[in-house]
Short mmCIF file of C-alpha atoms and ligand atoms in Angstrom, two decimals:
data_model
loop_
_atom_site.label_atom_id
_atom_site.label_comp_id
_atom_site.label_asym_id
_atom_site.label_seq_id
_atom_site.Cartn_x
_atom_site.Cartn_y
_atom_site.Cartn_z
CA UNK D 162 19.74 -20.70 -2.57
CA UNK D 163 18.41 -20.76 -6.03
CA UNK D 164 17.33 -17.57 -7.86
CA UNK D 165 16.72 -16.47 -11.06
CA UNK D 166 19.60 -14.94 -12.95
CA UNK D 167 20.02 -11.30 -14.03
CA UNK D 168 17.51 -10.51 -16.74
CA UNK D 169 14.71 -12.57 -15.47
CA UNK D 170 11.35 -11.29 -16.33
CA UNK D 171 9.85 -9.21 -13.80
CA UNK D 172 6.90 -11.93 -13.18
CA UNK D 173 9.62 -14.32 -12.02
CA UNK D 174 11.34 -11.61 -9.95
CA UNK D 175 8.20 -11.10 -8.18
CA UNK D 176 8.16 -14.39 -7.29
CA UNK D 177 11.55 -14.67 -6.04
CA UNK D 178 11.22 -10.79 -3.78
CA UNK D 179 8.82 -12.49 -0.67
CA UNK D 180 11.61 -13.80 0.02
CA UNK D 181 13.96 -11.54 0.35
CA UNK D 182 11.72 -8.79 2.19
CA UNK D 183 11.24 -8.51 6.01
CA UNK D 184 8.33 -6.62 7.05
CA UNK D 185 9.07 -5.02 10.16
CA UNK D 186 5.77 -4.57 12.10
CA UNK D 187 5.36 -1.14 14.29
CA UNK D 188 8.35 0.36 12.81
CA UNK D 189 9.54 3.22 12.17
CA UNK D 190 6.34 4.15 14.49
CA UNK D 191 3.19 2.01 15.41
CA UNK D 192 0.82 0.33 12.90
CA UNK D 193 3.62 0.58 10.14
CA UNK D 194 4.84 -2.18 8.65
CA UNK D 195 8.19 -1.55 7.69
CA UNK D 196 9.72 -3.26 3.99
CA UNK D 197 12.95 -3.84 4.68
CA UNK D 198 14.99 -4.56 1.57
CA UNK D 199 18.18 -5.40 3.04
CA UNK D 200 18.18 -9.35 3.28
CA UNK D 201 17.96 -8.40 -0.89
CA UNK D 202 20.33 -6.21 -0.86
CA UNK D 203 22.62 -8.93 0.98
CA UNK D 204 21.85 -11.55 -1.58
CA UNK D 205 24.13 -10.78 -4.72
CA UNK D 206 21.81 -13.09 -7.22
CA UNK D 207 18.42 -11.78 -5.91
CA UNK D 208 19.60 -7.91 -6.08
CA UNK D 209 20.98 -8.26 -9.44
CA UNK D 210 17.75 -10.21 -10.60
CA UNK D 211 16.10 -7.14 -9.16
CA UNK D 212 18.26 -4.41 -10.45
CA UNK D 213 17.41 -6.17 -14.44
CA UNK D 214 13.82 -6.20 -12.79
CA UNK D 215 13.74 -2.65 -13.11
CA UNK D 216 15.61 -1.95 -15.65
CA UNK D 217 13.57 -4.66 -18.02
CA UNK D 218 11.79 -3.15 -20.86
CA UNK D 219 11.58 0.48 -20.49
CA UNK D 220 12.75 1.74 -24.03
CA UNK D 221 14.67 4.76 -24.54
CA UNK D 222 16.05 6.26 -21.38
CA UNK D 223 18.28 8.97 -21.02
CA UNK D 224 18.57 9.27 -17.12
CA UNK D 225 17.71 7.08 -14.31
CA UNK D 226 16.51 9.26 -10.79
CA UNK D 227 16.85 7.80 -7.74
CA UNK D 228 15.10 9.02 -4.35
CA UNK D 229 17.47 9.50 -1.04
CA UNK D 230 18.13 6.84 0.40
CA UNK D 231 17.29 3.25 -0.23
CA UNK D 232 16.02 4.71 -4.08
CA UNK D 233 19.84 5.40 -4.36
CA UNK D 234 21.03 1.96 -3.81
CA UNK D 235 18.67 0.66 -6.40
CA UNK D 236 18.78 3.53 -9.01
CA UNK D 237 22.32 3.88 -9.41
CA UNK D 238 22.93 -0.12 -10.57
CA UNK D 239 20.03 0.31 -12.49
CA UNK D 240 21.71 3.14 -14.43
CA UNK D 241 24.93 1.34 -15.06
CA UNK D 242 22.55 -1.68 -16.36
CA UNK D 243 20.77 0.66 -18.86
CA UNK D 244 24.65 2.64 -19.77
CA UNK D 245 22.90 6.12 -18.54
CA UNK D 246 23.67 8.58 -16.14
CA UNK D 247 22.01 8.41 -12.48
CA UNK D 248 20.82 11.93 -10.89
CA UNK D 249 20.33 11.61 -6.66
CA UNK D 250 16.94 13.60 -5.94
CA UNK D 251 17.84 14.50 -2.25
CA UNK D 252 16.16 15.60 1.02
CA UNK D 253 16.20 19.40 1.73
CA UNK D 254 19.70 21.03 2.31
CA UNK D 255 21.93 18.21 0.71
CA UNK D 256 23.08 19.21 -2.59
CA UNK D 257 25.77 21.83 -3.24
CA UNK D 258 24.59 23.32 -6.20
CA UNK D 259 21.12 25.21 -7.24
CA UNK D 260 18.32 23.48 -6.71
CA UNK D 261 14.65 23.17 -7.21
CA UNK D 262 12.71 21.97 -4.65
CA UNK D 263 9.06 20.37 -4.03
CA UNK D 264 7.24 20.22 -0.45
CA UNK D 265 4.70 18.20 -0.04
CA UNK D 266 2.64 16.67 2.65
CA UNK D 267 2.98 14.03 4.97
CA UNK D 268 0.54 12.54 7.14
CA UNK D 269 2.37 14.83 10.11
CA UNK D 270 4.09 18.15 8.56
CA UNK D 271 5.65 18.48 5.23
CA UNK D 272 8.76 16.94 3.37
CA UNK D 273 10.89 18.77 0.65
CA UNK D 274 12.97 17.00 -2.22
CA UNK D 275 15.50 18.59 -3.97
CA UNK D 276 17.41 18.19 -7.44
CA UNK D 277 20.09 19.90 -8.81
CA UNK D 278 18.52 22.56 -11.37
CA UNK D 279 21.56 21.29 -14.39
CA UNK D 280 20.52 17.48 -13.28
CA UNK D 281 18.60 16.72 -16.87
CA UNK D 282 19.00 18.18 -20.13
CA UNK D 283 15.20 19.58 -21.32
CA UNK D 284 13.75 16.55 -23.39
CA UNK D 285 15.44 14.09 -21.73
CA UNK D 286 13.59 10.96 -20.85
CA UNK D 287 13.72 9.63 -17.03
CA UNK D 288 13.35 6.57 -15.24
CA UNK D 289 12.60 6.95 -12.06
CA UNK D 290 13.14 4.78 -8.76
CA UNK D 291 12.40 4.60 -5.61
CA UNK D 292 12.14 0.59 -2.57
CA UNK D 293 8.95 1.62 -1.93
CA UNK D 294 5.40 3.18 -3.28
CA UNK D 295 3.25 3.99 -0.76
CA UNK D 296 1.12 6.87 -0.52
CA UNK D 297 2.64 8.45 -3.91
CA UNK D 298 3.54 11.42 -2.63
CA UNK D 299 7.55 11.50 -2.56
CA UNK D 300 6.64 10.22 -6.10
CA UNK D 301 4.65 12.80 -6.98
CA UNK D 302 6.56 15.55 -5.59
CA UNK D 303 9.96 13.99 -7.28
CA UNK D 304 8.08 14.08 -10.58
CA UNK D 305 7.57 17.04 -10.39
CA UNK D 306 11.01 18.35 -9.95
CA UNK D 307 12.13 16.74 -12.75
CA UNK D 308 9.44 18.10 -14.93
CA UNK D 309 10.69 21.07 -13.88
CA UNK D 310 13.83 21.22 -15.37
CA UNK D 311 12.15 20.18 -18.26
CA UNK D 312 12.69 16.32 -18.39
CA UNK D 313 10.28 14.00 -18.74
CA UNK D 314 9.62 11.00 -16.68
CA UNK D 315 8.71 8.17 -18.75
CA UNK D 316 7.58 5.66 -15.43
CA UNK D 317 8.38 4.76 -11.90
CA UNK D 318 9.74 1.91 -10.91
CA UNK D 319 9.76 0.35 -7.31
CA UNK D 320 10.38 -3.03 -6.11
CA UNK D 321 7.22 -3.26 -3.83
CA UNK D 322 3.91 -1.64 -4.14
CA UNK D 323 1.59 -0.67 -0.97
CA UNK D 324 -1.66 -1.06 -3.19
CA UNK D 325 -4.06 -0.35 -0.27
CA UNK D 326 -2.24 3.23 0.23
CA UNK D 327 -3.72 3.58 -3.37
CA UNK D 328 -0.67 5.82 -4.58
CA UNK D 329 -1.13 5.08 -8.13
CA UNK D 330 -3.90 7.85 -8.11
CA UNK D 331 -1.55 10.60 -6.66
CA UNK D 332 0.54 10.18 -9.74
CA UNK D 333 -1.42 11.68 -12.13
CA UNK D 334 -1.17 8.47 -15.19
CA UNK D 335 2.45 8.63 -14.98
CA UNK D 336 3.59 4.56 -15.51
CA UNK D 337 3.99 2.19 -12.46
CA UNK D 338 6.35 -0.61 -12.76
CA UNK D 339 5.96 -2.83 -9.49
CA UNK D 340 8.16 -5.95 -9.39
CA UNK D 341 5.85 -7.17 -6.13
CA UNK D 342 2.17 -5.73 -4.91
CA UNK D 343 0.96 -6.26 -1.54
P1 LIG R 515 5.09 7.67 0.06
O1 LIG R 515 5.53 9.08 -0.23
O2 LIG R 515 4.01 7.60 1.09
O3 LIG R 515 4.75 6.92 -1.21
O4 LIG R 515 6.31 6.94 0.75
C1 LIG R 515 7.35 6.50 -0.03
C2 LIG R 515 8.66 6.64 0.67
O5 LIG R 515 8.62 6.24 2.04
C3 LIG R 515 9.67 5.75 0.00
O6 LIG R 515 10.86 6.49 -0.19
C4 LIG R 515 9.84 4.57 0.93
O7 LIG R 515 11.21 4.27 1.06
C5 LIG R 515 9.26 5.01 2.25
N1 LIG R 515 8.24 4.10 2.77
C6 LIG R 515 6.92 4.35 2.92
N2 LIG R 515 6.28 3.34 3.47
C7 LIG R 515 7.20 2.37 3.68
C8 LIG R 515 7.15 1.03 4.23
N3 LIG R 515 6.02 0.50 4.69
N4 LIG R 515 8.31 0.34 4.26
C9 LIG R 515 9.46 0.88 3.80
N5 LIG R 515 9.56 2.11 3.29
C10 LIG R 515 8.45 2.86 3.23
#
């Protein structure tokens, strides 16, 4: 199969991810349609091509943040592509050390994310990744962690974009890079 090679522009990326995502109707629960990235992962060329995707153009970064899970698998190559460090921001109970943590809602109950309160240095700038923006609110609450230990998050970055869940206005102006919108 023929795909761009690492470092294509995100425009060409986003032509290339259709491809490589199944939706998954009625899952995890009915009237969801599930993104499942891991025909991309599978592909070496198309995840690379992705991995540059995000990576492409985002200036000075000091620390790239992934969100547990499928944020991990993307954020952590991404890091190693920019030279930077990579910080896991982990469901509730996970992490050994002190953390701060962030609850937030869910259509059903709550959620909590959790980062390790040494993760960023204050000032430091922060990518931040995630598969997936949806509703904006694991975003929002993840931003918010790492604001408070002082970092700064300079934009999120996610491979596909749920526009109709209108998360973009949960986020309060922070950046959106999408590589695909649906
Ligand atoms: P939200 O907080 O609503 O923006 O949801 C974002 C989180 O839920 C991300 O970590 C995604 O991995 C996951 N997620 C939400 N909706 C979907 C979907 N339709 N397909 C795959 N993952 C999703």
């Amino acid at each position: 199969m023929s795909v761009p090679m690492p470092g294509a522009g995100p425009a060409a990326v986003g032509d290339l991810l259709p491809r490589f995502i199944r939706d998954v109707p009625d899952y995890p629960q009915p009237g969801v349609v599930f993104k499942d990235i891991t025909p991309l992962l599978a592909d070496g060329a198309a995840f690379a091509a992705a991995v540059a995707a995000l990576a492409d153009g985002q200036g000075k970064i000091d620390k790239v943040a992934g969100i547990e899970a499928r944020g991990f698998i993307l954020a952590a190559p991404v890091a190693c592509h920019l030279g930077v460090g990579f910080v896991p921001v982990r469901k509730v109970g996970k992490l050994p050390g002190p953390t701060h943590a962030e609850t937030y809602q869910l259509e059903y109950g709550t959620a909590t994310v959790e980062v390790h309160t040494d993760a960023f240095a204050p000032g430091e700038r922060v990518l931040l990744i995630d598969d997936v923006l949806a509703t904006g609110g694991t975003a929002a609450a993840t931003a918010a962690l790492i604001r408070r230990c002082g970092a700064e998050v300079t934009t999120l970055a996610v491979l596909i974009e749920l526009g109709f869940l209108g998360g973009r206005a949960n986020l309060s102006g922070l950046p959106v890079r999408s590589l695909l919108a649906v």
